[in-house]
Amino acid sequence: MLARLPPSYRALVLGASGTLGSAFVRALRADARCATVQGLSRSGQPALILEQEESLRSAAEAVASHGPYHLIIDATGALTIDGRGPEKRLAELSAEGLARSFQINAIGRALLLKHFIPLLAPRDQASILAVLSARVGSIADNRLGGWYGYRAAKAAGNMLLQTAAIEAQRSRPLAVFAALQPGTVASPLSAPFNAGHALTDVEASVAGLLDALGRLEPAAGARFIDHRGQPIPW
């Protein structure tokens, strides 16, 4: 599954209480080559609260002694925020709604990268850092419009990952960075918007993503892939 990582690799899942995050934890615990899996979430202790940088710093410090980590999965993010779903029309936009989507899906992601990339394994060991993104975050793939704040925040999150990857690979040349499209899985995040969409089983999605990650080789910058391992244009 993740053969390019060393035997007895150590893993960390951020957003471990969510549908996809918890599935990643289960899959990694079932991998005999994985020595340990740490999980952090908003509801756990220490709490991982994307809007509060101090909580991210404290959470990183709390799990640092279990590292360094060969695999870090960021499964955080939100589609419906403060009871409001994605905007379908320009007329629905508000400064507050846009700011909240960016606060969680872009700024929060950037601060996670700031505090958790230093926990990756050193330069002489293979490592992977992957973040959950979404196909709607692809500028090139936007054919339907709508979902303004979520699209823009996910696109911004992708850029932040790409920029962080370029910097981090200078000191960790064996590291792989990737943005992941899990497909439309049945989850509280996607439930209000699933009508008419083919759903992907969450366990199958996670298995596909881990298999795809295991086949990626180090390259300049990050990659954007789906759960079948197919590339997605930025």
PDB file of C-alpha atoms in Angstrom:
ATOM      1  CA  MET A   1       0.000   0.000   0.000  1.00  0.00           C
ATOM      2  CA  LEU A   2       2.723   2.468   0.987  1.00  0.00           C
ATOM      3  CA  ALA A   3       5.757   0.405   0.043  1.00  0.00           C
ATOM      4  CA  ARG A   4       7.970   3.422  -0.605  1.00  0.00           C
ATOM      5  CA  LEU A   5       7.788   4.348   3.080  1.00  0.00           C
ATOM      6  CA  PRO A   6      10.259   2.627   5.412  1.00  0.00           C
ATOM      7  CA  PRO A   7       9.240  -0.405   7.494  1.00  0.00           C
ATOM      8  CA  SER A   8       7.612   0.571  10.793  1.00  0.00           C
ATOM      9  CA  TYR A   9       6.632   3.960   9.407  1.00  0.00           C
ATOM     10  CA  ARG A  10       4.791   6.428  11.640  1.00  0.00           C
ATOM     11  CA  ALA A  11       1.587   8.153  10.572  1.00  0.00           C
ATOM     12  CA  LEU A  12      -0.393  11.179  11.712  1.00  0.00           C
ATOM     13  CA  VAL A  13      -3.981  11.979  10.648  1.00  0.00           C
ATOM     14  CA  LEU A  14      -5.347  15.497  11.139  1.00  0.00           C
ATOM     15  CA  GLY A  15      -9.135  15.674  11.211  1.00  0.00           C
ATOM     16  CA  ALA A  16      -9.233  12.094  12.485  1.00  0.00           C
ATOM     17  CA  SER A  17     -12.839  12.221  13.720  1.00  0.00           C
ATOM     18  CA  GLY A  18     -14.399  12.944  10.321  1.00  0.00           C
ATOM     19  CA  THR A  19     -15.722  10.381   7.865  1.00  0.00           C
ATOM     20  CA  LEU A  20     -12.573  10.304   5.729  1.00  0.00           C
ATOM     21  CA  GLY A  21     -10.142  11.015   8.555  1.00  0.00           C
ATOM     22  CA  SER A  22     -11.415   8.109  10.647  1.00  0.00           C
ATOM     23  CA  ALA A  23     -11.301   5.840   7.587  1.00  0.00           C
ATOM     24  CA  PHE A  24      -7.645   6.777   7.077  1.00  0.00           C
ATOM     25  CA  VAL A  25      -6.942   5.918  10.722  1.00  0.00           C
ATOM     26  CA  ARG A  26      -8.620   2.500  10.345  1.00  0.00           C
ATOM     27  CA  ALA A  27      -6.769   1.705   7.129  1.00  0.00           C
ATOM     28  CA  LEU A  28      -3.392   2.662   8.558  1.00  0.00           C
ATOM     29  CA  ARG A  29      -3.935   0.712  11.768  1.00  0.00           C
ATOM     30  CA  ALA A  30      -4.688  -2.327   9.614  1.00  0.00           C
ATOM     31  CA  ASP A  31      -1.350  -1.951   7.790  1.00  0.00           C
ATOM     32  CA  ALA A  32       1.205  -4.251   9.426  1.00  0.00           C
ATOM     33  CA  ARG A  33       4.028  -1.979   8.234  1.00  0.00           C
ATOM     34  CA  CYS A  34       2.650   1.032  10.114  1.00  0.00           C
ATOM     35  CA  ALA A  35       4.195   1.208  13.586  1.00  0.00           C
ATOM     36  CA  THR A  36       1.928   3.897  15.005  1.00  0.00           C
ATOM     37  CA  VAL A  37      -0.993   6.093  13.998  1.00  0.00           C
ATOM     38  CA  GLN A  38      -1.704   9.329  15.839  1.00  0.00           C
ATOM     39  CA  GLY A  39      -4.977  11.155  15.265  1.00  0.00           C
ATOM     40  CA  LEU A  40      -5.923  14.766  16.000  1.00  0.00           C
ATOM     41  CA  SER A  41      -9.306  16.444  15.660  1.00  0.00           C
ATOM     42  CA  ARG A  42     -11.380  19.419  16.762  1.00  0.00           C
ATOM     43  CA  SER A  43     -13.147  17.277  19.353  1.00  0.00           C
ATOM     44  CA  GLY A  44     -10.038  15.516  20.667  1.00  0.00           C
ATOM     45  CA  GLN A  45      -7.427  16.344  23.249  1.00  0.00           C
ATOM     46  CA  PRO A  46      -5.420  18.292  22.387  1.00  0.00           C
ATOM     47  CA  ALA A  47      -8.020  19.994  20.199  1.00  0.00           C
ATOM     48  CA  LEU A  48      -7.151  20.896  16.623  1.00  0.00           C
ATOM     49  CA  ILE A  49      -9.072  24.108  15.888  1.00  0.00           C
ATOM     50  CA  LEU A  50      -8.302  25.548  12.469  1.00  0.00           C
ATOM     51  CA  GLU A  51      -9.384  29.067  13.429  1.00  0.00           C
ATOM     52  CA  GLN A  52      -7.001  29.169  16.413  1.00  0.00           C
ATOM     53  CA  GLU A  53      -3.317  28.972  15.547  1.00  0.00           C
ATOM     54  CA  GLU A  54      -2.323  28.448  19.168  1.00  0.00           C
ATOM     55  CA  SER A  55      -4.324  25.191  19.220  1.00  0.00           C
ATOM     56  CA  LEU A  56      -2.459  24.023  16.096  1.00  0.00           C
ATOM     57  CA  ARG A  57       0.879  24.871  17.653  1.00  0.00           C
ATOM     58  CA  SER A  58      -0.037  23.073  20.892  1.00  0.00           C
ATOM     59  CA  ALA A  59      -1.326  20.018  19.037  1.00  0.00           C
ATOM     60  CA  ALA A  60       1.868  19.760  16.986  1.00  0.00           C
ATOM     61  CA  GLU A  61       3.974  20.027  20.117  1.00  0.00           C
ATOM     62  CA  ALA A  62       1.876  17.345  21.844  1.00  0.00           C
ATOM     63  CA  VAL A  63       2.450  14.717  19.136  1.00  0.00           C
ATOM     64  CA  ALA A  64       6.019  15.658  18.195  1.00  0.00           C
ATOM     65  CA  SER A  65       7.491  13.099  20.584  1.00  0.00           C
ATOM     66  CA  HIS A  66       5.751  10.292  18.655  1.00  0.00           C
ATOM     67  CA  GLY A  67       7.460  11.372  15.429  1.00  0.00           C
ATOM     68  CA  PRO A  68       9.107  12.114  13.178  1.00  0.00           C
ATOM     69  CA  TYR A  69       6.301  11.061  10.850  1.00  0.00           C
ATOM     70  CA  HIS A  70       6.697   9.405   7.485  1.00  0.00           C
ATOM     71  CA  LEU A  71       3.057  10.029   6.580  1.00  0.00           C
ATOM     72  CA  ILE A  72       0.882  13.013   7.472  1.00  0.00           C
ATOM     73  CA  ILE A  73      -2.707  13.179   6.179  1.00  0.00           C
ATOM     74  CA  ASP A  74      -4.641  16.438   6.538  1.00  0.00           C
ATOM     75  CA  ALA A  75      -8.326  15.463   6.340  1.00  0.00           C
ATOM     76  CA  THR A  76      -9.679  18.744   7.698  1.00  0.00           C
ATOM     77  CA  GLY A  77     -12.053  21.145   5.961  1.00  0.00           C
ATOM     78  CA  ALA A  78     -15.697  22.204   5.815  1.00  0.00           C
ATOM     79  CA  LEU A  79     -18.295  22.761   3.099  1.00  0.00           C
ATOM     80  CA  THR A  80     -21.232  23.919   5.218  1.00  0.00           C
ATOM     81  CA  ILE A  81     -20.052  26.562   7.687  1.00  0.00           C
ATOM     82  CA  ASP A  82     -22.157  28.268  10.360  1.00  0.00           C
ATOM     83  CA  GLY A  83     -25.210  26.568   8.885  1.00  0.00           C
ATOM     84  CA  ARG A  84     -24.633  27.948   5.389  1.00  0.00           C
ATOM     85  CA  GLY A  85     -23.854  25.804   2.367  1.00  0.00           C
ATOM     86  CA  PRO A  86     -21.929  26.824  -0.751  1.00  0.00           C
ATOM     87  CA  GLU A  87     -23.190  29.818  -2.720  1.00  0.00           C
ATOM     88  CA  LYS A  88     -24.677  28.935  -6.105  1.00  0.00           C
ATOM     89  CA  ARG A  89     -25.037  32.509  -7.417  1.00  0.00           C
ATOM     90  CA  LEU A  90     -23.117  35.772  -7.121  1.00  0.00           C
ATOM     91  CA  ALA A  91     -26.168  37.284  -5.455  1.00  0.00           C
ATOM     92  CA  GLU A  92     -25.670  34.930  -2.490  1.00  0.00           C
ATOM     93  CA  LEU A  93     -22.109  36.057  -1.733  1.00  0.00           C
ATOM     94  CA  SER A  94     -21.245  37.798   1.517  1.00  0.00           C
ATOM     95  CA  ALA A  95     -17.926  39.021   2.831  1.00  0.00           C
ATOM     96  CA  GLU A  96     -18.486  37.088   6.059  1.00  0.00           C
ATOM     97  CA  GLY A  97     -19.252  33.820   4.289  1.00  0.00           C
ATOM     98  CA  LEU A  98     -16.256  34.101   1.983  1.00  0.00           C
ATOM     99  CA  ALA A  99     -13.967  34.974   4.888  1.00  0.00           C
ATOM    100  CA  ARG A 100     -15.146  31.974   6.920  1.00  0.00           C
ATOM    101  CA  SER A 101     -14.576  29.556   4.033  1.00  0.00           C
ATOM    102  CA  PHE A 102     -11.066  30.906   3.540  1.00  0.00           C
ATOM    103  CA  GLN A 103     -10.419  30.877   7.279  1.00  0.00           C
ATOM    104  CA  ILE A 104     -11.096  27.133   7.502  1.00  0.00           C
ATOM    105  CA  ASN A 105     -10.210  25.740   4.065  1.00  0.00           C
ATOM    106  CA  ALA A 106      -7.218  27.906   3.139  1.00  0.00           C
ATOM    107  CA  ILE A 107      -5.787  29.825   6.099  1.00  0.00           C
ATOM    108  CA  GLY A 108      -6.309  26.909   8.474  1.00  0.00           C
ATOM    109  CA  ARG A 109      -4.590  24.593   5.997  1.00  0.00           C
ATOM    110  CA  ALA A 110      -1.643  26.982   5.638  1.00  0.00           C
ATOM    111  CA  LEU A 111      -1.163  27.119   9.404  1.00  0.00           C
ATOM    112  CA  LEU A 112      -1.358  23.327   9.635  1.00  0.00           C
ATOM    113  CA  LEU A 113       1.425  23.123   7.064  1.00  0.00           C
ATOM    114  CA  LYS A 114       3.420  25.662   9.065  1.00  0.00           C
ATOM    115  CA  HIS A 115       3.253  23.630  12.273  1.00  0.00           C
ATOM    116  CA  PHE A 116       3.206  20.040  10.981  1.00  0.00           C
ATOM    117  CA  ILE A 117       5.659  19.965   8.064  1.00  0.00           C
ATOM    118  CA  PRO A 118       8.511  20.248  10.612  1.00  0.00           C
ATOM    119  CA  LEU A 119       7.328  16.898  12.044  1.00  0.00           C
ATOM    120  CA  LEU A 120       8.040  15.056   8.772  1.00  0.00           C
ATOM    121  CA  ALA A 121      10.911  12.569   8.641  1.00  0.00           C
ATOM    122  CA  PRO A 122      14.347  14.046   7.837  1.00  0.00           C
ATOM    123  CA  ARG A 123      15.945  14.404   4.419  1.00  0.00           C
ATOM    124  CA  ASP A 124      17.398  10.885   4.209  1.00  0.00           C
ATOM    125  CA  GLN A 125      14.015   9.163   4.699  1.00  0.00           C
ATOM    126  CA  ALA A 126      11.004   8.930   2.411  1.00  0.00           C
ATOM    127  CA  SER A 127       7.913  10.773   3.598  1.00  0.00           C
ATOM    128  CA  ILE A 128       4.483  11.817   2.337  1.00  0.00           C
ATOM    129  CA  LEU A 129       2.265  14.749   3.252  1.00  0.00           C
ATOM    130  CA  ALA A 130      -1.186  14.710   1.679  1.00  0.00           C
ATOM    131  CA  VAL A 131      -4.170  17.029   2.087  1.00  0.00           C
ATOM    132  CA  LEU A 132      -7.804  16.462   1.184  1.00  0.00           C
ATOM    133  CA  SER A 133      -8.768  18.840  -1.572  1.00  0.00           C
ATOM    134  CA  ALA A 134     -11.669  18.711  -4.046  1.00  0.00           C
ATOM    135  CA  ARG A 135     -12.064  18.641  -7.800  1.00  0.00           C
ATOM    136  CA  VAL A 136     -14.043  21.891  -7.527  1.00  0.00           C
ATOM    137  CA  GLY A 137     -10.792  23.521  -6.408  1.00  0.00           C
ATOM    138  CA  SER A 138      -9.363  23.015  -9.898  1.00  0.00           C
ATOM    139  CA  ILE A 139      -9.496  26.240 -11.909  1.00  0.00           C
ATOM    140  CA  ALA A 140      -8.950  24.354 -15.181  1.00  0.00           C
ATOM    141  CA  ASP A 141     -11.739  21.856 -14.395  1.00  0.00           C
ATOM    142  CA  ASN A 142     -14.403  24.428 -13.477  1.00  0.00           C
ATOM    143  CA  ARG A 143     -17.175  23.908 -16.042  1.00  0.00           C
ATOM    144  CA  LEU A 144     -20.296  24.371 -13.924  1.00  0.00           C
ATOM    145  CA  GLY A 145     -19.577  27.500 -11.875  1.00  0.00           C
ATOM    146  CA  GLY A 146     -21.188  28.102  -8.495  1.00  0.00           C
ATOM    147  CA  TRP A 147     -19.837  27.144  -5.074  1.00  0.00           C
ATOM    148  CA  TYR A 148     -17.855  30.385  -5.044  1.00  0.00           C
ATOM    149  CA  GLY A 149     -16.297  30.443  -1.602  1.00  0.00           C
ATOM    150  CA  TYR A 150     -15.563  26.734  -1.387  1.00  0.00           C
ATOM    151  CA  ARG A 151     -14.056  26.613  -4.892  1.00  0.00           C
ATOM    152  CA  ALA A 152     -11.886  29.659  -4.257  1.00  0.00           C
ATOM    153  CA  ALA A 153     -10.760  28.502  -0.814  1.00  0.00           C
ATOM    154  CA  LYS A 154      -9.853  25.036  -2.108  1.00  0.00           C
ATOM    155  CA  ALA A 155      -7.922  26.578  -5.026  1.00  0.00           C
ATOM    156  CA  ALA A 156      -6.097  28.807  -2.534  1.00  0.00           C
ATOM    157  CA  GLY A 157      -5.380  25.779  -0.336  1.00  0.00           C
ATOM    158  CA  ASN A 158      -3.898  23.989  -3.338  1.00  0.00           C
ATOM    159  CA  MET A 159      -1.616  26.943  -4.052  1.00  0.00           C
ATOM    160  CA  LEU A 160      -0.521  27.088  -0.423  1.00  0.00           C
ATOM    161  CA  LEU A 161       0.330  23.378  -0.518  1.00  0.00           C
ATOM    162  CA  GLN A 162       2.251  23.772  -3.764  1.00  0.00           C
ATOM    163  CA  THR A 163       4.281  26.672  -2.387  1.00  0.00           C
ATOM    164  CA  ALA A 164       4.985  24.885   0.898  1.00  0.00           C
ATOM    165  CA  ALA A 165       6.047  21.753  -0.985  1.00  0.00           C
ATOM    166  CA  ILE A 166       8.616  23.670  -3.032  1.00  0.00           C
ATOM    167  CA  GLU A 167      10.140  25.089   0.149  1.00  0.00           C
ATOM    168  CA  ALA A 168      10.005  21.860   2.178  1.00  0.00           C
ATOM    169  CA  GLN A 169      11.581  19.732  -0.538  1.00  0.00           C
ATOM    170  CA  ARG A 170      14.767  21.773  -0.301  1.00  0.00           C
ATOM    171  CA  SER A 171      15.434  20.168   3.083  1.00  0.00           C
ATOM    172  CA  ARG A 172      13.459  16.938   2.471  1.00  0.00           C
ATOM    173  CA  PRO A 173      14.198  15.883  -1.127  1.00  0.00           C
ATOM    174  CA  LEU A 174      12.584  12.458  -0.635  1.00  0.00           C
ATOM    175  CA  ALA A 175       9.249  13.939   0.458  1.00  0.00           C
ATOM    176  CA  VAL A 176       6.105  13.637  -1.670  1.00  0.00           C
ATOM    177  CA  PHE A 177       3.336  16.243  -1.361  1.00  0.00           C
ATOM    178  CA  ALA A 178      -0.140  15.718  -2.788  1.00  0.00           C
ATOM    179  CA  ALA A 179      -3.623  17.219  -2.865  1.00  0.00           C
ATOM    180  CA  LEU A 180      -6.259  14.481  -2.905  1.00  0.00           C
ATOM    181  CA  GLN A 181      -9.713  14.277  -4.488  1.00  0.00           C
ATOM    182  CA  PRO A 182     -11.526  11.467  -2.637  1.00  0.00           C
ATOM    183  CA  GLY A 183     -14.604  11.351  -4.847  1.00  0.00           C
ATOM    184  CA  THR A 184     -18.086  12.037  -3.515  1.00  0.00           C
ATOM    185  CA  VAL A 185     -18.334   9.886  -0.394  1.00  0.00           C
ATOM    186  CA  ALA A 186     -21.359   9.596   1.857  1.00  0.00           C
ATOM    187  CA  SER A 187     -20.532  11.916   4.757  1.00  0.00           C
ATOM    188  CA  PRO A 188     -22.125  14.690   6.798  1.00  0.00           C
ATOM    189  CA  LEU A 189     -20.099  17.175   4.700  1.00  0.00           C
ATOM    190  CA  SER A 190     -21.513  16.013   1.374  1.00  0.00           C
ATOM    191  CA  ALA A 191     -24.939  14.679   2.449  1.00  0.00           C
ATOM    192  CA  PRO A 192     -26.963  17.806   1.522  1.00  0.00           C
ATOM    193  CA  PHE A 193     -25.450  17.840  -1.986  1.00  0.00           C
ATOM    194  CA  ASN A 194     -25.364  14.152  -2.982  1.00  0.00           C
ATOM    195  CA  ALA A 195     -28.577  14.022  -5.033  1.00  0.00           C
ATOM    196  CA  GLY A 196     -27.829  12.852  -8.568  1.00  0.00           C
ATOM    197  CA  HIS A 197     -24.186  12.025  -7.791  1.00  0.00           C
ATOM    198  CA  ALA A 198     -22.651   8.567  -7.817  1.00  0.00           C
ATOM    199  CA  LEU A 199     -21.217   7.933  -4.363  1.00  0.00           C
ATOM    200  CA  THR A 200     -17.833   6.382  -3.653  1.00  0.00           C
ATOM    201  CA  ASP A 201     -17.548   4.020  -0.692  1.00  0.00           C
ATOM    202  CA  VAL A 202     -15.370   5.712   1.909  1.00  0.00           C
ATOM    203  CA  GLU A 203     -13.204   2.645   2.559  1.00  0.00           C
ATOM    204  CA  ALA A 204     -12.653   2.191  -1.186  1.00  0.00           C
ATOM    205  CA  SER A 205     -11.812   5.879  -1.554  1.00  0.00           C
ATOM    206  CA  VAL A 206      -9.214   5.763   1.215  1.00  0.00           C
ATOM    207  CA  ALA A 207      -7.715   2.512  -0.072  1.00  0.00           C
ATOM    208  CA  GLY A 208      -7.427   4.055  -3.537  1.00  0.00           C
ATOM    209  CA  LEU A 209      -5.851   7.234  -2.218  1.00  0.00           C
ATOM    210  CA  LEU A 210      -3.280   5.357  -0.134  1.00  0.00           C
ATOM    211  CA  ASP A 211      -2.441   3.113  -3.096  1.00  0.00           C
ATOM    212  CA  ALA A 212      -2.039   6.181  -5.333  1.00  0.00           C
ATOM    213  CA  LEU A 213       0.164   7.913  -2.768  1.00  0.00           C
ATOM    214  CA  GLY A 214       2.351   4.833  -2.524  1.00  0.00           C
ATOM    215  CA  ARG A 215       3.025   4.993  -6.266  1.00  0.00           C
ATOM    216  CA  LEU A 216       4.089   8.657  -6.351  1.00  0.00           C
ATOM    217  CA  GLU A 217       7.792   9.381  -6.644  1.00  0.00           C
ATOM    218  CA  PRO A 218       9.449  12.563  -5.362  1.00  0.00           C
ATOM    219  CA  ALA A 219       9.166  15.400  -7.858  1.00  0.00           C
ATOM    220  CA  ALA A 220       9.343  19.167  -7.749  1.00  0.00           C
ATOM    221  CA  GLY A 221       6.305  20.584  -5.992  1.00  0.00           C
ATOM    222  CA  ALA A 222       3.002  18.870  -5.192  1.00  0.00           C
ATOM    223  CA  ARG A 223       0.665  16.669  -7.240  1.00  0.00           C
ATOM    224  CA  PHE A 224      -3.135  16.832  -7.480  1.00  0.00           C
ATOM    225  CA  ILE A 225      -4.697  13.359  -7.888  1.00  0.00           C
ATOM    226  CA  ASP A 226      -8.001  11.544  -7.437  1.00  0.00           C
ATOM    227  CA  HIS A 227      -8.745   8.293  -5.604  1.00  0.00           C
ATOM    228  CA  ARG A 228      -7.986   6.325  -8.788  1.00  0.00           C
ATOM    229  CA  GLY A 229      -4.523   7.872  -9.004  1.00  0.00           C
ATOM    230  CA  GLN A 230      -5.458  10.019 -12.004  1.00  0.00           C
ATOM    231  CA  PRO A 231      -3.959  13.540 -12.184  1.00  0.00           C
ATOM    232  CA  ILE A 232      -6.256  16.566 -11.881  1.00  0.00           C
ATOM    233  CA  PRO A 233      -5.255  19.869 -13.496  1.00  0.00           C
ATOM    234  CA  TRP A 234      -4.600  22.670 -11.058  1.00  0.00           C
TER     235      TRP A 234
END
